[in-house]
């Protein structure tokens, strides 16, 4: 007997019992994004490795230890499975001059890949929905992205999620703050863990994100970037808060929120939940006004977010959100003539817009009815030899009660939709 194959650790199947809810998430998200004028862009899952080194940041966790990268044996190109969506979207905007005729609102959806420790809500192949807005200067588009996600949670039936925001200023403000932060952490070097020591001179802001209990009091007492913002950055932040207040979207200022990618400036945000344990961030993003230029384009302001679909999916299950991919009709057929007629009748019902599963493989009437009920269909349509001769079919409601009745085949579609 041949060995059975299993999926790779961190790569998984989404099975038919789950896909209806997964598709519901995709459909609702696409509807909400369309309501705000965001247009879909389909991006490749493989990009040049240098795109992420330059765009995401050489000293980020993603680039240092999480990317699936290799050298193409055919031509020597250095390639990477995309670990996030923003850099690839910016590459497409620059390559195809998408902002030539003005600002763009774009969104994408699909798998991302990171070599991480696998746990609930964290896989090595995971899926994101991302939205990116290019060419908008003010805080209005920052607020729009956060408000759009608030609408999405409501549409998905998700509650008890919190919006946390912060501002990390502009590059010059961060550069000055960076030196202040390094000096502060050096004064408390005995409290730094190995990860913090590694980041101290390469990316000290990430130390603020540490969850090490031994470091929390020291981090909490660290100087705050928020306190040394320039007038423009502070005005941008104040404008964002005013827009969120006007929209009735609650938020919390989290001065330790810095995000893990180098390209952010000014607004950063996370939507978080307490219902998923350590993986509590379900969507996050911010402003990245220098990234388009960094990746070869003309200076273009930008802002966006990424939403973890697996985590939102888990949260939907937590709240009991349900979706069904059951057919409208299960067509039971008994006898040679009925078996021949059933596919023809099913096509007529499909022409009328219904989803129809036709029983196949024979079997007794009783066994077919059992399968009809197990299919989740609202109705069984029964076609036997008598019905074929009479040009009729029997409708049996399977979910909502009601009487079984015989109707002419020509009137079947209308009767089922009545």
Short mmCIF file of C-alpha atoms in Angstrom, two decimals:
data_model
loop_
_atom_site.label_atom_id
_atom_site.label_comp_id
_atom_site.label_asym_id
_atom_site.label_seq_id
_atom_site.Cartn_x
_atom_site.Cartn_y
_atom_site.Cartn_z
CA UNK A 1 0.00 0.00 0.00
CA UNK A 2 1.41 3.40 -1.01
CA UNK A 3 2.28 5.90 1.69
CA UNK A 4 -0.32 8.58 2.33
CA UNK A 5 0.67 12.20 1.96
CA UNK A 6 -0.18 14.86 4.52
CA UNK A 7 -0.18 18.61 4.19
CA UNK A 8 2.95 20.46 5.27
CA UNK A 9 2.99 21.83 8.81
CA UNK A 10 1.39 25.26 8.79
CA UNK A 11 -0.26 24.68 5.39
CA UNK A 12 -3.82 23.43 5.62
CA UNK A 13 -7.02 22.57 3.76
CA UNK A 14 -10.26 24.49 4.06
CA UNK A 15 -12.84 21.70 3.83
CA UNK A 16 -16.38 21.82 2.40
CA UNK A 17 -17.89 22.03 5.89
CA UNK A 18 -16.02 25.31 6.40
CA UNK A 19 -15.97 26.86 2.97
CA UNK A 20 -19.49 28.29 3.08
CA UNK A 21 -18.54 30.50 6.03
CA UNK A 22 -15.17 31.31 4.42
CA UNK A 23 -16.92 32.37 1.19
CA UNK A 24 -19.35 34.43 3.24
CA UNK A 25 -16.38 36.30 4.72
CA UNK A 26 -14.96 36.91 1.24
CA UNK A 27 -18.31 38.05 -0.16
CA UNK A 28 -19.15 40.42 2.69
CA UNK A 29 -15.67 41.94 2.63
CA UNK A 30 -15.81 42.51 -1.14
CA UNK A 31 -19.22 44.18 -0.79
CA UNK A 32 -18.05 46.53 1.96
CA UNK A 33 -14.87 47.45 0.09
CA UNK A 34 -16.91 48.20 -3.03
CA UNK A 35 -19.18 50.48 -0.98
CA UNK A 36 -16.14 52.66 -0.29
CA UNK A 37 -14.94 52.75 -3.90
CA UNK A 38 -12.03 50.28 -3.58
CA UNK A 39 -11.27 48.32 -6.75
CA UNK A 40 -9.88 44.78 -6.81
CA UNK A 41 -6.32 44.12 -7.99
CA UNK A 42 -5.02 40.57 -8.47
CA UNK A 43 -1.36 40.26 -7.47
CA UNK A 44 1.19 37.43 -7.92
CA UNK A 45 2.26 35.39 -4.92
CA UNK A 46 5.95 35.37 -5.96
CA UNK A 47 7.98 38.58 -6.04
CA UNK A 48 11.70 39.51 -6.17
CA UNK A 49 13.27 39.04 -2.74
CA UNK A 50 14.76 42.54 -2.94
CA UNK A 51 11.24 44.01 -2.99
CA UNK A 52 10.69 42.92 0.59
CA UNK A 53 14.23 43.64 1.80
CA UNK A 54 13.94 47.21 0.57
CA UNK A 55 10.22 47.72 1.13
CA UNK A 56 9.44 45.90 4.38
CA UNK A 57 12.82 46.56 5.99
CA UNK A 58 16.07 44.63 6.32
CA UNK A 59 15.85 44.50 10.12
CA UNK A 60 12.25 43.34 10.45
CA UNK A 61 11.26 39.89 11.69
CA UNK A 62 9.71 39.14 8.31
CA UNK A 63 12.92 39.71 6.34
CA UNK A 64 15.33 38.40 8.96
CA UNK A 65 13.71 35.04 9.69
CA UNK A 66 10.23 34.47 8.25
CA UNK A 67 10.40 34.63 4.45
CA UNK A 68 10.27 31.61 2.13
CA UNK A 69 13.01 32.59 -0.32
CA UNK A 70 15.06 30.71 -2.91
CA UNK A 71 17.23 31.16 -5.96
CA UNK A 72 15.53 30.19 -9.21
CA UNK A 73 17.51 27.28 -10.67
CA UNK A 74 16.63 28.35 -14.23
CA UNK A 75 17.97 31.90 -14.21
CA UNK A 76 19.45 32.67 -10.79
CA UNK A 77 16.71 35.14 -9.79
CA UNK A 78 16.24 35.55 -6.04
CA UNK A 79 12.53 35.03 -5.36
CA UNK A 80 10.21 35.03 -2.34
CA UNK A 81 6.68 33.83 -1.61
CA UNK A 82 4.91 37.01 -0.57
CA UNK A 83 4.88 37.44 3.23
CA UNK A 84 2.57 40.49 3.10
CA UNK A 85 0.59 42.38 0.48
CA UNK A 86 1.51 46.06 0.61
CA UNK A 87 4.95 45.89 -1.02
CA UNK A 88 3.61 43.90 -3.99
CA UNK A 89 0.69 46.29 -4.42
CA UNK A 90 3.06 49.27 -4.41
CA UNK A 91 5.26 47.48 -6.95
CA UNK A 92 2.23 47.07 -9.24
CA UNK A 93 1.20 50.71 -8.81
CA UNK A 94 4.71 51.88 -9.74
CA UNK A 95 5.22 49.38 -12.58
CA UNK A 96 1.91 50.22 -14.27
CA UNK A 97 1.80 53.96 -13.39
CA UNK A 98 -1.62 53.47 -11.80
CA UNK A 99 -1.61 56.89 -10.12
CA UNK A 100 -0.82 58.75 -13.37
CA UNK A 101 -4.43 59.88 -13.71
CA UNK A 102 -5.01 60.50 -10.02
CA UNK A 103 -5.40 58.78 -6.64
CA UNK A 104 -6.26 55.09 -6.43
CA UNK A 105 -8.19 52.96 -3.92
CA UNK A 106 -7.25 49.28 -4.35
CA UNK A 107 -7.82 46.00 -2.53
CA UNK A 108 -6.58 42.43 -2.83
CA UNK A 109 -7.13 39.05 -1.26
CA UNK A 110 -5.16 35.83 -1.12
CA UNK A 111 -2.53 33.66 0.56
CA UNK A 112 0.62 34.97 2.25
CA UNK A 113 3.55 32.91 3.53
CA UNK A 114 5.72 33.24 6.64
CA UNK A 115 7.90 30.67 8.38
CA UNK A 116 6.46 31.07 11.89
CA UNK A 117 5.70 28.87 14.88
CA UNK A 118 2.29 27.38 14.13
CA UNK A 119 -0.51 28.02 16.62
CA UNK A 120 -4.19 28.91 16.64
CA UNK A 121 -4.67 31.90 14.36
CA UNK A 122 -1.10 31.72 13.05
CA UNK A 123 -0.25 29.52 10.08
CA UNK A 124 2.64 29.45 7.64
CA UNK A 125 0.24 29.83 4.75
CA UNK A 126 -2.36 32.34 5.82
CA UNK A 127 -4.77 34.62 3.98
CA UNK A 128 -5.19 38.36 4.04
CA UNK A 129 -7.56 40.92 2.68
CA UNK A 130 -5.72 44.18 2.16
CA UNK A 131 -6.76 47.67 1.10
CA UNK A 132 -4.40 50.42 -0.05
CA UNK A 133 -5.17 54.06 -0.88
CA UNK A 134 -2.61 56.02 -2.92
CA UNK A 135 -2.38 59.78 -3.40
CA UNK A 136 -4.43 60.97 -0.42
CA UNK A 137 -2.59 63.38 1.90
CA UNK A 138 -4.88 64.13 4.81
CA UNK A 139 -6.10 62.00 7.72
CA UNK A 140 -9.47 61.48 6.02
CA UNK A 141 -8.36 58.32 4.19
CA UNK A 142 -6.70 57.00 7.37
CA UNK A 143 -10.04 57.40 9.13
CA UNK A 144 -11.90 55.92 6.15
CA UNK A 145 -9.94 52.66 6.40
CA UNK A 146 -10.67 52.33 10.11
CA UNK A 147 -14.35 53.23 9.67
CA UNK A 148 -14.62 50.77 6.78
CA UNK A 149 -13.34 47.97 9.01
CA UNK A 150 -15.84 48.97 11.71
CA UNK A 151 -18.59 48.53 9.10
CA UNK A 152 -17.14 45.17 8.09
CA UNK A 153 -17.19 43.84 11.66
CA UNK A 154 -20.83 44.87 11.96
CA UNK A 155 -21.70 43.22 8.63
CA UNK A 156 -19.98 40.00 9.75
CA UNK A 157 -21.74 39.92 13.13
CA UNK A 158 -18.53 40.55 15.11
CA UNK A 159 -18.64 42.67 18.26
CA UNK A 160 -16.32 43.41 21.20
CA UNK A 161 -13.36 44.41 19.03
CA UNK A 162 -11.27 47.42 19.94
CA UNK A 163 -9.57 49.97 17.69
CA UNK A 164 -6.15 51.02 18.98
CA UNK A 165 -4.38 53.92 17.27
CA UNK A 166 -1.08 55.72 17.55
CA UNK A 167 1.07 58.11 15.58
CA UNK A 168 4.74 57.41 14.99
CA UNK A 169 5.47 60.76 13.38
CA UNK A 170 7.60 61.42 10.36
CA UNK A 171 11.07 60.08 9.54
CA UNK A 172 12.98 63.01 11.05
CA UNK A 173 10.95 62.82 14.28
CA UNK A 174 11.52 59.08 14.53
CA UNK A 175 15.23 59.46 13.87
CA UNK A 176 15.61 61.87 16.80
CA UNK A 177 13.38 59.72 19.01
CA UNK A 178 15.33 56.61 18.02
CA UNK A 179 18.49 58.01 19.57
CA UNK A 180 16.59 58.99 22.72
CA UNK A 181 15.15 55.48 22.94
CA UNK A 182 18.51 53.77 22.42
CA UNK A 183 20.04 55.88 25.18
CA UNK A 184 17.17 55.01 27.52
CA UNK A 185 17.36 51.27 26.85
CA UNK A 186 21.16 51.31 27.26
CA UNK A 187 20.62 52.70 30.76
CA UNK A 188 18.51 49.59 31.49
CA UNK A 189 20.60 47.06 29.58
CA UNK A 190 20.43 44.54 32.42
CA UNK A 191 16.67 44.20 31.85
CA UNK A 192 16.83 43.62 28.08
CA UNK A 193 16.26 40.09 26.80
CA UNK A 194 18.26 38.68 23.89
CA UNK A 195 15.68 39.75 21.32
CA UNK A 196 15.71 43.32 22.63
CA UNK A 197 19.51 43.43 22.64
CA UNK A 198 19.51 42.29 19.01
CA UNK A 199 17.07 45.04 18.08
CA UNK A 200 18.60 47.80 20.19
CA UNK A 201 20.60 49.50 17.44
CA UNK A 202 18.84 48.01 14.38
CA UNK A 203 15.17 48.64 15.22
CA UNK A 204 14.72 49.92 18.79
CA UNK A 205 11.08 50.92 18.32
CA UNK A 206 10.20 47.23 18.08
CA UNK A 207 11.34 46.76 21.67
CA UNK A 208 8.23 48.72 22.66
CA UNK A 209 6.19 45.80 21.27
CA UNK A 210 7.86 43.23 23.55
CA UNK A 211 5.58 40.99 25.61
CA UNK A 212 8.33 39.91 28.00
CA UNK A 213 6.81 40.38 31.50
CA UNK A 214 10.20 41.24 33.01
CA UNK A 215 10.54 44.25 30.69
CA UNK A 216 7.04 45.72 30.93
CA UNK A 217 7.60 48.28 33.70
CA UNK A 218 10.80 49.50 32.06
CA UNK A 219 9.13 49.81 28.65
CA UNK A 220 6.11 51.60 30.09
CA UNK A 221 8.44 54.23 31.60
CA UNK A 222 10.31 54.80 28.31
CA UNK A 223 10.10 58.22 26.62
CA UNK A 224 7.04 58.52 24.36
CA UNK A 225 7.37 59.50 20.70
CA UNK A 226 3.89 60.97 21.00
CA UNK A 227 5.28 63.63 23.36
CA UNK A 228 7.86 64.96 20.87
CA UNK A 229 5.79 65.13 17.68
CA UNK A 230 6.12 68.12 15.39
CA UNK A 231 3.19 70.41 14.59
CA UNK A 232 2.28 68.70 11.27
CA UNK A 233 2.27 65.19 12.70
CA UNK A 234 0.24 66.30 15.70
CA UNK A 235 -2.27 68.08 13.45
CA UNK A 236 -2.62 64.92 11.35
CA UNK A 237 -3.29 62.88 14.47
CA UNK A 238 -5.78 65.40 15.85
CA UNK A 239 -7.59 65.42 12.50
CA UNK A 240 -7.81 61.62 12.53
CA UNK A 241 -9.29 61.63 16.04
CA UNK A 242 -11.86 64.27 15.06
CA UNK A 243 -13.00 62.18 12.07
CA UNK A 244 -13.30 59.00 14.14
CA UNK A 245 -15.25 60.91 16.82
CA UNK A 246 -17.60 62.32 14.19
CA UNK A 247 -18.21 58.83 12.78
CA UNK A 248 -18.94 57.41 16.23
CA UNK A 249 -16.08 54.87 16.05
CA UNK A 250 -14.51 54.40 19.53
CA UNK A 251 -10.73 54.12 19.77
CA UNK A 252 -7.91 53.96 22.31
CA UNK A 253 -4.53 55.68 22.07
CA UNK A 254 -1.79 53.04 22.49
CA UNK A 255 1.57 54.83 22.52
CA UNK A 256 3.41 51.48 22.37
CA UNK A 257 1.81 50.57 19.05
CA UNK A 258 4.53 50.90 16.40
CA UNK A 259 3.79 48.05 13.93
CA UNK A 260 6.49 45.66 12.77
CA UNK A 261 7.30 47.06 9.33
CA UNK A 262 9.75 49.86 8.57
CA UNK A 263 7.65 51.69 6.01
CA UNK A 264 5.02 53.21 8.35
CA UNK A 265 4.79 56.89 9.34
CA UNK A 266 2.22 58.96 11.20
CA UNK A 267 -1.00 56.95 11.67
CA UNK A 268 -0.77 53.31 12.73
CA UNK A 269 -3.65 51.21 14.02
CA UNK A 270 -4.80 47.75 15.04
CA UNK A 271 -8.21 46.18 15.55
CA UNK A 272 -7.85 43.73 18.44
CA UNK A 273 -9.95 41.15 20.27
CA UNK A 274 -9.54 39.31 23.56
CA UNK A 275 -11.27 36.17 22.26
CA UNK A 276 -8.36 34.63 20.32
CA UNK A 277 -5.66 34.48 22.98
CA UNK A 278 -2.22 35.68 21.94
CA UNK A 279 -3.26 36.21 18.30
CA UNK A 280 -5.59 39.07 19.15
CA UNK A 281 -4.85 41.42 16.23
CA UNK A 282 -7.35 40.81 13.43
CA UNK A 283 -6.53 43.79 11.19
CA UNK A 284 -3.78 46.38 11.23
CA UNK A 285 -2.21 49.06 9.10
CA UNK A 286 -1.29 52.67 8.79
CA UNK A 287 0.23 55.38 6.64
CA UNK A 288 3.37 54.80 4.55
CA UNK A 289 4.07 58.00 2.62
CA UNK A 290 7.64 57.17 1.56
CA UNK A 291 7.24 53.58 0.34
CA UNK A 292 6.21 54.34 -3.25
CA UNK A 293 9.33 56.47 -3.71
CA UNK A 294 11.48 53.86 -1.94
CA UNK A 295 10.32 51.28 -4.48
CA UNK A 296 11.09 53.46 -7.50
CA UNK A 297 7.97 55.57 -7.97
CA UNK A 298 7.32 59.28 -7.72
CA UNK A 299 6.63 60.61 -4.19
CA UNK A 300 3.09 59.44 -3.41
CA UNK A 301 1.28 59.45 -0.09
CA UNK A 302 -0.37 56.17 0.86
CA UNK A 303 -2.25 54.36 3.60
CA UNK A 304 -3.58 50.83 3.98
CA UNK A 305 -4.30 47.78 6.09
CA UNK A 306 -4.10 43.99 6.11
CA UNK A 307 -6.77 41.80 7.68
CA UNK A 308 -6.00 38.25 8.82
CA UNK A 309 -8.76 36.11 7.35
CA UNK A 310 -8.07 33.05 9.52
CA UNK A 311 -8.40 35.10 12.69
CA UNK A 312 -11.60 36.79 11.53
CA UNK A 313 -12.92 33.36 10.51
CA UNK A 314 -12.22 32.02 14.02
CA UNK A 315 -13.93 35.06 15.50
CA UNK A 316 -17.00 34.53 13.29
CA UNK A 317 -17.21 30.96 14.59
CA UNK A 318 -16.83 32.25 18.15
CA UNK A 319 -19.86 34.48 17.62
CA UNK A 320 -21.89 31.71 16.00
CA UNK A 321 -22.02 33.27 12.54
CA UNK A 322 -23.38 30.73 10.08
CA UNK A 323 -23.50 30.36 6.32
CA UNK A 324 -24.72 27.62 4.05
CA UNK A 325 -23.79 26.32 0.63
CA UNK A 326 -26.65 23.82 0.55
CA UNK A 327 -28.57 23.52 -2.73
CA UNK A 328 -32.10 24.87 -3.01
CA UNK A 329 -33.34 21.56 -4.39
CA UNK A 330 -32.34 17.90 -4.17
CA UNK A 331 -33.85 16.06 -7.13
CA UNK A 332 -34.85 12.48 -6.23
CA UNK A 333 -35.41 10.18 -9.20
CA UNK A 334 -36.58 6.57 -9.35
CA UNK A 335 -36.83 4.49 -12.52
CA UNK A 336 -35.03 4.58 -15.86
CA UNK A 337 -37.24 7.24 -17.42
CA UNK A 338 -37.01 9.42 -14.31
CA UNK A 339 -33.21 9.10 -14.25
CA UNK A 340 -33.10 10.24 -17.88
CA UNK A 341 -35.55 13.11 -17.28
CA UNK A 342 -34.00 14.39 -14.02
CA UNK A 343 -30.94 16.17 -15.53
CA UNK A 344 -33.17 17.93 -18.07
CA UNK A 345 -35.56 19.11 -15.37
CA UNK A 346 -32.63 20.22 -13.21
CA UNK A 347 -31.29 22.41 -16.02
CA UNK A 348 -34.65 24.19 -16.27
CA UNK A 349 -34.54 24.93 -12.54
CA UNK A 350 -30.96 26.18 -12.83
CA UNK A 351 -32.05 28.43 -15.70
CA UNK A 352 -34.49 29.93 -13.20
CA UNK A 353 -31.62 30.69 -10.83
CA UNK A 354 -31.81 27.75 -8.42
CA UNK A 355 -29.02 25.50 -7.14
CA UNK A 356 -29.98 21.87 -7.79
CA UNK A 357 -28.27 18.64 -6.75
CA UNK A 358 -29.45 15.66 -8.79
CA UNK A 359 -29.27 12.31 -7.06
CA UNK A 360 -26.83 10.01 -8.80
CA UNK A 361 -25.84 6.39 -8.29
CA UNK A 362 -29.26 4.79 -7.89
CA UNK A 363 -30.64 3.54 -4.61
CA UNK A 364 -34.04 3.10 -3.05
CA UNK A 365 -36.52 5.93 -2.61
CA UNK A 366 -35.93 5.84 1.14
CA UNK A 367 -32.15 6.13 0.82
CA UNK A 368 -32.50 8.96 -1.70
CA UNK A 369 -34.81 10.89 0.64
CA UNK A 370 -32.29 10.42 3.44
CA UNK A 371 -29.60 11.95 1.24
CA UNK A 372 -31.94 14.75 0.23
CA UNK A 373 -32.44 15.64 3.88
CA UNK A 374 -28.70 15.38 4.59
CA UNK A 375 -27.89 17.73 1.71
CA UNK A 376 -29.39 20.69 3.54
CA UNK A 377 -31.67 21.50 0.60
CA UNK A 378 -34.90 23.35 1.32
CA UNK A 379 -36.90 21.10 -1.00
CA UNK A 380 -36.83 17.60 -2.37
CA UNK A 381 -38.28 17.36 -5.86
CA UNK A 382 -39.43 13.79 -6.51
CA UNK A 383 -39.54 12.41 -10.00
CA UNK A 384 -40.77 8.86 -10.58
CA UNK A 385 -42.14 6.95 -13.53
CA UNK A 386 -45.71 8.14 -12.81
CA UNK A 387 -44.56 11.78 -12.72
CA UNK A 388 -42.68 11.39 -16.01
CA UNK A 389 -45.78 10.04 -17.72
CA UNK A 390 -47.99 12.78 -16.26
CA UNK A 391 -45.49 15.60 -16.87
CA UNK A 392 -45.49 16.47 -13.15
CA UNK A 393 -43.11 16.48 -10.18
CA UNK A 394 -43.67 16.28 -6.41
CA UNK A 395 -42.38 19.05 -4.12
CA UNK A 396 -41.59 18.01 -0.55
CA UNK A 397 -40.50 20.80 1.86
CA UNK A 398 -37.56 19.61 3.98
CA UNK A 399 -36.93 22.55 6.33
CA UNK A 400 -39.96 24.72 6.99
CA UNK A 401 -42.81 22.23 7.17
CA UNK A 402 -45.65 22.43 4.70
CA UNK A 403 -47.52 19.90 2.66
CA UNK A 404 -46.15 17.72 -0.08
CA UNK A 405 -47.75 18.62 -3.42
CA UNK A 406 -47.71 17.67 -7.07
CA UNK A 407 -47.25 20.35 -9.74
CA UNK A 408 -46.83 20.41 -13.50
CA UNK A 409 -43.17 20.42 -14.53
CA UNK A 410 -43.77 23.59 -16.54
CA UNK A 411 -44.84 25.33 -13.29
CA UNK A 412 -42.20 23.74 -11.03
CA UNK A 413 -39.76 26.66 -10.87
CA UNK A 414 -42.51 29.17 -10.06
CA UNK A 415 -43.95 26.85 -7.40
CA UNK A 416 -40.59 26.42 -5.70
CA UNK A 417 -40.03 30.20 -5.59
CA UNK A 418 -43.58 30.94 -4.42
#
